[in-house]
PDB file of C-alpha atoms in Angstrom:
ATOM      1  CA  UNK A   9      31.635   3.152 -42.423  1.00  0.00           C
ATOM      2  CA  UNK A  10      28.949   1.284 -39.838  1.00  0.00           C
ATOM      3  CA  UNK A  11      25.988   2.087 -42.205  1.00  0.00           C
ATOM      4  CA  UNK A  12      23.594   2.473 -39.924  1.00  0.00           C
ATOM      5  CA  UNK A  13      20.973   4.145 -41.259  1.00  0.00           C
ATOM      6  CA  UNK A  14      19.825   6.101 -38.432  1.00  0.00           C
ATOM      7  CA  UNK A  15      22.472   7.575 -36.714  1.00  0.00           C
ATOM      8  CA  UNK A  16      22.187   8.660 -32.545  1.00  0.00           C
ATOM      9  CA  UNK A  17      20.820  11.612 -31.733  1.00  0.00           C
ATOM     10  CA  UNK A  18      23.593  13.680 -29.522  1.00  0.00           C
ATOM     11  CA  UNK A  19      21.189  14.460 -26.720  1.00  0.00           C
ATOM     12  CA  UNK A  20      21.544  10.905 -25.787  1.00  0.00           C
ATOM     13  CA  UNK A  21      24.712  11.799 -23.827  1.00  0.00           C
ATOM     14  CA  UNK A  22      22.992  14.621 -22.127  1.00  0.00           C
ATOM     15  CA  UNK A  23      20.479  11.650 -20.426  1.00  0.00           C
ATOM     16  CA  UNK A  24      23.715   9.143 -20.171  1.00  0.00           C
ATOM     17  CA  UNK A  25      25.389  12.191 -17.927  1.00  0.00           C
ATOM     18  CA  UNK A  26      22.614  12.700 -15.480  1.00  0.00           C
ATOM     19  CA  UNK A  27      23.039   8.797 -14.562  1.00  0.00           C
ATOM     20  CA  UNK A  28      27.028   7.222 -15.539  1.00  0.00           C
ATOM     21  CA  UNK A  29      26.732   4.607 -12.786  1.00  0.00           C
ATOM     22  CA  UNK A  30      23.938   3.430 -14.421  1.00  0.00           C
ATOM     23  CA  UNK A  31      25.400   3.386 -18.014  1.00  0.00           C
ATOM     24  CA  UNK A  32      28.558   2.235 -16.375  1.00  0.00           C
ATOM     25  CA  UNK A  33      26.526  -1.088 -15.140  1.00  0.00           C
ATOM     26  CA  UNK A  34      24.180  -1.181 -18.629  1.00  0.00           C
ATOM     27  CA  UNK A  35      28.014  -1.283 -20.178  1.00  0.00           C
ATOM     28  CA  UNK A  36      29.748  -3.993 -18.267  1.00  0.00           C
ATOM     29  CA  UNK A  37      26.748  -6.278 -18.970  1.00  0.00           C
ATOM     30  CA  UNK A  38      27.023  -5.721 -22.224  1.00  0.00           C
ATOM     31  CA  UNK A  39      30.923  -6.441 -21.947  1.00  0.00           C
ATOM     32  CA  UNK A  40      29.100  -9.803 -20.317  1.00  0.00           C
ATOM     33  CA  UNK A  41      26.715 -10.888 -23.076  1.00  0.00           C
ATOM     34  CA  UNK A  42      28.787 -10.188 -26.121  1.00  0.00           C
ATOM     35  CA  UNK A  43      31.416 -12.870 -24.010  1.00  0.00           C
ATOM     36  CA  UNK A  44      28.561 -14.854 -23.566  1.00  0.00           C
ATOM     37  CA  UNK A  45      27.710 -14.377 -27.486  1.00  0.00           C
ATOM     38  CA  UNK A  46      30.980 -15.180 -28.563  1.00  0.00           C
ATOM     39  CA  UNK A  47      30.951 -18.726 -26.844  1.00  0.00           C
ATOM     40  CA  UNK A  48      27.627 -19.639 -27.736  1.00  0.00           C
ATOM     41  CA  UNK A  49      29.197 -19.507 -31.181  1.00  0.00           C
ATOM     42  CA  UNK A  50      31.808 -21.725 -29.880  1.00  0.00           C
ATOM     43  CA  UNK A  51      29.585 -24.016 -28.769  1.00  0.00           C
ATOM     44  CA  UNK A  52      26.786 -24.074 -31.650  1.00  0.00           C
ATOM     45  CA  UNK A  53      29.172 -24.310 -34.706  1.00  0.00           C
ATOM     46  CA  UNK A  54      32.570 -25.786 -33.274  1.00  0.00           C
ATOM     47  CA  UNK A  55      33.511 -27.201 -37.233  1.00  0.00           C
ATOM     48  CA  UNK A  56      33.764 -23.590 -38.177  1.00  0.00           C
ATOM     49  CA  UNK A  57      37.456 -23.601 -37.034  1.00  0.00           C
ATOM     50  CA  UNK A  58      38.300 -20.185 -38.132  1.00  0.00           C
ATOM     51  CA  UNK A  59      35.528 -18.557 -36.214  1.00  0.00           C
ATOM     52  CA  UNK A  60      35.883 -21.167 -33.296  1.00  0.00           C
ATOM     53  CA  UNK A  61      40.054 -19.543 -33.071  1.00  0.00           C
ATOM     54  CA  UNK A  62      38.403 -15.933 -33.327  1.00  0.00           C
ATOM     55  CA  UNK A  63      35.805 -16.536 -31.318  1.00  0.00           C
ATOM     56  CA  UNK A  64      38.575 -17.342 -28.482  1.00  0.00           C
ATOM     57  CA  UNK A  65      39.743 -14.647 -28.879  1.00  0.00           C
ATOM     58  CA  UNK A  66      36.991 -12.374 -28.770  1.00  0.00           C
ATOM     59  CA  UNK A  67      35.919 -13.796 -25.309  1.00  0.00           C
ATOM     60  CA  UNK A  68      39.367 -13.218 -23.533  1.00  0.00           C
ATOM     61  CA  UNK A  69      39.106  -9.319 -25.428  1.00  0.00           C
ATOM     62  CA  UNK A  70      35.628  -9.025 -24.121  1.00  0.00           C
ATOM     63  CA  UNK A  71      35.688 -10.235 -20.427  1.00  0.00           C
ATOM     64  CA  UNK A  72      38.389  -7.730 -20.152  1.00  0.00           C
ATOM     65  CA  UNK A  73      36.553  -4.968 -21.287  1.00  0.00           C
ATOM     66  CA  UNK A  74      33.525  -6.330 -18.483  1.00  0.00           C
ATOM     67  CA  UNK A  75      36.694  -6.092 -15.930  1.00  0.00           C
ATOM     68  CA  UNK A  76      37.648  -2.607 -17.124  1.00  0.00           C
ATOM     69  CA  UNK A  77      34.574  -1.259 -16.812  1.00  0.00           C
ATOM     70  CA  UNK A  78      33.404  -3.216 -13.501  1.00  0.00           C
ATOM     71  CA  UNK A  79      37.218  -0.912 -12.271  1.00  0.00           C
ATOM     72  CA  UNK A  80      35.833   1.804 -13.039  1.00  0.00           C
ATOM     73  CA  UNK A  81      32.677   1.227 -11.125  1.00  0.00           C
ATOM     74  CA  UNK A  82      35.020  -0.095  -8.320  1.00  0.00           C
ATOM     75  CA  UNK A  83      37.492   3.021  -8.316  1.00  0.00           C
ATOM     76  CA  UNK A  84      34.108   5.549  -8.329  1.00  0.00           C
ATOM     77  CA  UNK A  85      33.118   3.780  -4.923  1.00  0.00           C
ATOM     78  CA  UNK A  86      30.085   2.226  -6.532  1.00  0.00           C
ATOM     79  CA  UNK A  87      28.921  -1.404  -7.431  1.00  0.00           C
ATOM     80  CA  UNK A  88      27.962  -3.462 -10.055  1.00  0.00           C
ATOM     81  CA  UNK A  89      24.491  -3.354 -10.087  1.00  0.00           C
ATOM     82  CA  UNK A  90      21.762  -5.612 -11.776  1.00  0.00           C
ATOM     83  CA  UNK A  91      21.325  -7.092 -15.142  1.00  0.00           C
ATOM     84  CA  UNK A  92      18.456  -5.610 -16.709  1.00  0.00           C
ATOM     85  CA  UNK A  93      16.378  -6.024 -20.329  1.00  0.00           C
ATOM     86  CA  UNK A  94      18.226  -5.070 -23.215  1.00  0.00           C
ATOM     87  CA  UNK A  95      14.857  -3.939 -25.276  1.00  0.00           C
ATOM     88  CA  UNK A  96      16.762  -3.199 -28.455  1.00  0.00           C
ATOM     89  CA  UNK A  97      18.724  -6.560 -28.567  1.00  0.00           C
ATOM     90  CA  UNK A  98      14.783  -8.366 -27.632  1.00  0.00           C
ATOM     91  CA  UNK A  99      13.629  -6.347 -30.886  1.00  0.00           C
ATOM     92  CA  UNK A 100      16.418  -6.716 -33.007  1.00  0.00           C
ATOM     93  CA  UNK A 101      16.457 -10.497 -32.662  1.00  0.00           C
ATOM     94  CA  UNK A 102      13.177 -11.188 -34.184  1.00  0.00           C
ATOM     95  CA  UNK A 103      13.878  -9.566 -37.213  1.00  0.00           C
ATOM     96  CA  UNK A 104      14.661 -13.192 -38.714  1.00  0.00           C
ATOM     97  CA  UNK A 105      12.656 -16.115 -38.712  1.00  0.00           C
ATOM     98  CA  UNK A 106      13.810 -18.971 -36.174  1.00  0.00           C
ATOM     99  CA  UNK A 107      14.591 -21.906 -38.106  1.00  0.00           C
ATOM    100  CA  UNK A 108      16.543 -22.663 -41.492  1.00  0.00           C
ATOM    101  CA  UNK A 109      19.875 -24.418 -42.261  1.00  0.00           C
ATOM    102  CA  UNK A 110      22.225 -24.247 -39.523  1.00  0.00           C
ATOM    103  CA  UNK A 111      24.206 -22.011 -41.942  1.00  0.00           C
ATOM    104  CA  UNK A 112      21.277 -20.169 -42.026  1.00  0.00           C
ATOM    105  CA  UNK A 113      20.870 -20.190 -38.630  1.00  0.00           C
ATOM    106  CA  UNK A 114      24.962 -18.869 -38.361  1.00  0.00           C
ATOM    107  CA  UNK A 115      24.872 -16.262 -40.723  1.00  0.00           C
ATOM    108  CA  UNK A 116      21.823 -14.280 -38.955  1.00  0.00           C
ATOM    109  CA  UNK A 117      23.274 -15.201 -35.345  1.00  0.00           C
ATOM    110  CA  UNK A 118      26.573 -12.855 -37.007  1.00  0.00           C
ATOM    111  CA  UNK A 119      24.929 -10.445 -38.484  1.00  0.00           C
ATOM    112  CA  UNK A 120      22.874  -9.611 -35.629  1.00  0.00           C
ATOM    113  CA  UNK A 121      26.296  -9.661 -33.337  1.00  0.00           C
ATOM    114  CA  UNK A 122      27.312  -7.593 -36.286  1.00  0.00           C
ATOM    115  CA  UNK A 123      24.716  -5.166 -35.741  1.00  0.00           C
ATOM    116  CA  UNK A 124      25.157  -4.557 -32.051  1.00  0.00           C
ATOM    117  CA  UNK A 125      29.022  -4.047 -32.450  1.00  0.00           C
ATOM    118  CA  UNK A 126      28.133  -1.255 -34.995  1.00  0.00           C
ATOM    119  CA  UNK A 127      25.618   0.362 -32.560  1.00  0.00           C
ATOM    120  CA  UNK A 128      27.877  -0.140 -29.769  1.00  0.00           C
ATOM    121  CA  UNK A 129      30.895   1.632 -31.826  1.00  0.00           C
ATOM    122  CA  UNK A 130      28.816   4.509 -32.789  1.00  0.00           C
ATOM    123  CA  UNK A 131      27.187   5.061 -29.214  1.00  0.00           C
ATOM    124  CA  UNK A 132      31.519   5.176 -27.700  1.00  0.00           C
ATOM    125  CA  UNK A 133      32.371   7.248 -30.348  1.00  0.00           C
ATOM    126  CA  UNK A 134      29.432   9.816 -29.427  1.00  0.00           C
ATOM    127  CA  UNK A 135      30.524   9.083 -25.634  1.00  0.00           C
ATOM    128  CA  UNK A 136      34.150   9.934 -26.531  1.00  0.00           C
ATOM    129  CA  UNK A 137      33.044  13.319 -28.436  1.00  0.00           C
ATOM    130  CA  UNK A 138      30.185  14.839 -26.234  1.00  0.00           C
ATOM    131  CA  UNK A 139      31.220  13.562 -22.227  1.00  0.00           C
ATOM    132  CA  UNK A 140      32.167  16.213 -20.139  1.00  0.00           C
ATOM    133  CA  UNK A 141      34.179  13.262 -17.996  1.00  0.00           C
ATOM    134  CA  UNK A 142      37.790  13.314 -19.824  1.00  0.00           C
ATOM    135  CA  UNK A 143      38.636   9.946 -18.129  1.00  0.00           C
ATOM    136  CA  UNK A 144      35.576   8.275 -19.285  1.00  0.00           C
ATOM    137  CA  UNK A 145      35.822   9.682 -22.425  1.00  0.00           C
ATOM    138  CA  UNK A 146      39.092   8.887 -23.457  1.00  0.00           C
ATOM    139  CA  UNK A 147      37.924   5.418 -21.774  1.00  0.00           C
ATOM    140  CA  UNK A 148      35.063   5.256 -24.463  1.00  0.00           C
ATOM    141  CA  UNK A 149      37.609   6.345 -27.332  1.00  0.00           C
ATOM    142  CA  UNK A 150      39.976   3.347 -26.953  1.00  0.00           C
ATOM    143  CA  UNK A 151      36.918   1.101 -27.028  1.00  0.00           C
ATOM    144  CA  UNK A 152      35.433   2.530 -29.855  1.00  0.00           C
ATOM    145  CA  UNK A 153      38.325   1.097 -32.242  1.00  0.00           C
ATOM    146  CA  UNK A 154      37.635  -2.613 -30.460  1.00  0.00           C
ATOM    147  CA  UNK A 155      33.978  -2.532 -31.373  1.00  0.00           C
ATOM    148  CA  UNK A 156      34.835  -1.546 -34.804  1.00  0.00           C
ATOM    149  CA  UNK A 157      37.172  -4.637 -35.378  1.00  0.00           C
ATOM    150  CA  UNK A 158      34.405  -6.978 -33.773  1.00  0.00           C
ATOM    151  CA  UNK A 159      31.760  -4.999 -36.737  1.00  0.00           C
ATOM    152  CA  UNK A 160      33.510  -5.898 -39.437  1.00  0.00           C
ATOM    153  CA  UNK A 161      34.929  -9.168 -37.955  1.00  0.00           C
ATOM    154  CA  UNK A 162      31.371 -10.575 -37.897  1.00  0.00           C
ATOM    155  CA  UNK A 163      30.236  -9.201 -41.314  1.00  0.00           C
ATOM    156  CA  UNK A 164      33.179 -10.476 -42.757  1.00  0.00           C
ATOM    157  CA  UNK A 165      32.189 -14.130 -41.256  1.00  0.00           C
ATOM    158  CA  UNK A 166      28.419 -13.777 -42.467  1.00  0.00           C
ATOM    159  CA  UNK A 167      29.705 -13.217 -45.809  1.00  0.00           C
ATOM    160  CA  UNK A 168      32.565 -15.969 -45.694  1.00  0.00           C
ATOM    161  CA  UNK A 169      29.677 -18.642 -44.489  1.00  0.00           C
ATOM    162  CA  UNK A 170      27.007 -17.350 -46.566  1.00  0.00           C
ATOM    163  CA  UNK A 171      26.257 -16.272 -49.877  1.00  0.00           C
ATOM    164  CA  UNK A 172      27.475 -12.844 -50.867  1.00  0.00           C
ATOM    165  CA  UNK A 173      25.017 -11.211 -52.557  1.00  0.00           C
ATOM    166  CA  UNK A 174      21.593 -12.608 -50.532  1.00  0.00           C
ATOM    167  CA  UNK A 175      23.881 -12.003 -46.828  1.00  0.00           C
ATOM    168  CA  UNK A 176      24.405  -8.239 -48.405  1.00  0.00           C
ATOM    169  CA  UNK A 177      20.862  -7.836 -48.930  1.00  0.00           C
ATOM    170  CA  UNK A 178      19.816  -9.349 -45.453  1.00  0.00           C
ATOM    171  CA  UNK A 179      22.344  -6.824 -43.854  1.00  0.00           C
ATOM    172  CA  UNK A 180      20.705  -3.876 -45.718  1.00  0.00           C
ATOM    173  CA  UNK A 181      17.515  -5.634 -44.890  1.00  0.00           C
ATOM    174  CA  UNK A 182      18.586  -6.026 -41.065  1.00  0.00           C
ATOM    175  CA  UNK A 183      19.602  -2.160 -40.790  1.00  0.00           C
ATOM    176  CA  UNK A 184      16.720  -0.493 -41.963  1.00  0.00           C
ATOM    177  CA  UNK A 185      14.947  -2.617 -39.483  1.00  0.00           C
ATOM    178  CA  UNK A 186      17.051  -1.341 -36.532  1.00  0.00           C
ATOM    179  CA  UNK A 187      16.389   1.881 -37.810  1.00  0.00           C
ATOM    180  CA  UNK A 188      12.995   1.717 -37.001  1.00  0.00           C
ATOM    181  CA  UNK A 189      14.016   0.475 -33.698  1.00  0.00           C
ATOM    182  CA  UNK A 190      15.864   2.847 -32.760  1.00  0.00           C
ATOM    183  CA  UNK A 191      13.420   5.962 -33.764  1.00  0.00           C
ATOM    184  CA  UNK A 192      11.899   5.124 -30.600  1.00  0.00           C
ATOM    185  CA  UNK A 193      14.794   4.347 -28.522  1.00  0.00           C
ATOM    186  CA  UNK A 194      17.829   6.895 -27.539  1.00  0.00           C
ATOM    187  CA  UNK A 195      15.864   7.921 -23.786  1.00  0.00           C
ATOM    188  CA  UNK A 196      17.862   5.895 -21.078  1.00  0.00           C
ATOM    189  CA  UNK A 197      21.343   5.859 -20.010  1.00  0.00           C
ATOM    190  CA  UNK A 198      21.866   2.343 -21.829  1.00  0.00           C
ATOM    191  CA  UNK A 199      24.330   1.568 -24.289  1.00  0.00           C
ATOM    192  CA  UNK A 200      21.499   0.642 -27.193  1.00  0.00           C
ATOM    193  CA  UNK A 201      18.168   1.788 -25.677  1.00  0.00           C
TER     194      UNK A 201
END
């Protein structure tokens, strides 16, 4: 359903075990930046009205998730630690030139959004399947489902804005590209690296 074309490699969770306060912290800034993302939208195209109400949503839906998972890192007697590079986002954004028609400029800001969500879906449903914490991995199932809707949600906007056929091939384009990205990635307790 994501079509990724290179899917995780289970052993990921094996690293991700040795160290959960520090995927617990990679996660909630994650939670952080896709807020962040989603009103940066707001604030770059505010005539797209549709995306503008969704958007609005999405932030409410995200900074809950950061709250959910900064809990968890509360209730496990640890804190939130610091914000650190997110080397597969840094890659994945320069996939497209800068530049272009601001729908241009919209349709590669959601597919790349697009493209995280999938990642970020596929890495909670491996998380739900393989943890050997129950409560974090029923934690990871529930969120799984979100990330799925926010997929699909921001495909379906890149192909609303732009046109159909040449956003299709940019997508296909755009995940063979992260596929190469992520053949030397999967070896920290991140959510994408």
């Amino acid at each position: 359903m994501l079509g990724l074309k290179l899917p995780t490699d289970p052993r990921w969770v094996n690293i991700v075990e040795k160290n959960i306060e520090e995927i617990l912290t990679d996660h909630a800034f994650c939670e952080q930046k896709a807020t962040s993302t989603a009103i940066s939208l707001i604030v770059s195209f505010p005539e797209y009205t549709e995306l503008v109400q969704e958007m609005t949503a999405l932030v409410k839906e995200e900074i809950s998730h950061f709250k959910m998972v900064h809990d968890i890192i509360i209730k496990r007697g640890w804190t939130l630690g610091r914000d650190r590079r997110d080397d597969y986002v840094i890659q994945l954004v320069k996939f497209f030139p800068k530049g272009g028609s601001r729908t241009t400029q919209l349709v590669h800001r959601l597919l790349y959004a697009a493209l995280i969500e999938a990642r970020s879906c596929e890495r909670f449903r491996l998380l739900s399947e393989e943890l050997e914490d129950k409560e974090l991995a029923i934690f990871y199932k529930n969120l799984m489902v979100s990330e799925a809707n926010h997929y699909t949600m921001f495909l379906g906007f890149a192909r609303k804005y732009g046109d159909r056929k040449e956003v299709d091939e940019k997508w296909q384009q755009l995940l063979e590209y992260e596929a190469e990205i992520m053949r030397n990635l999967s070896k920290s307790e991140t959510i994408h690296g």
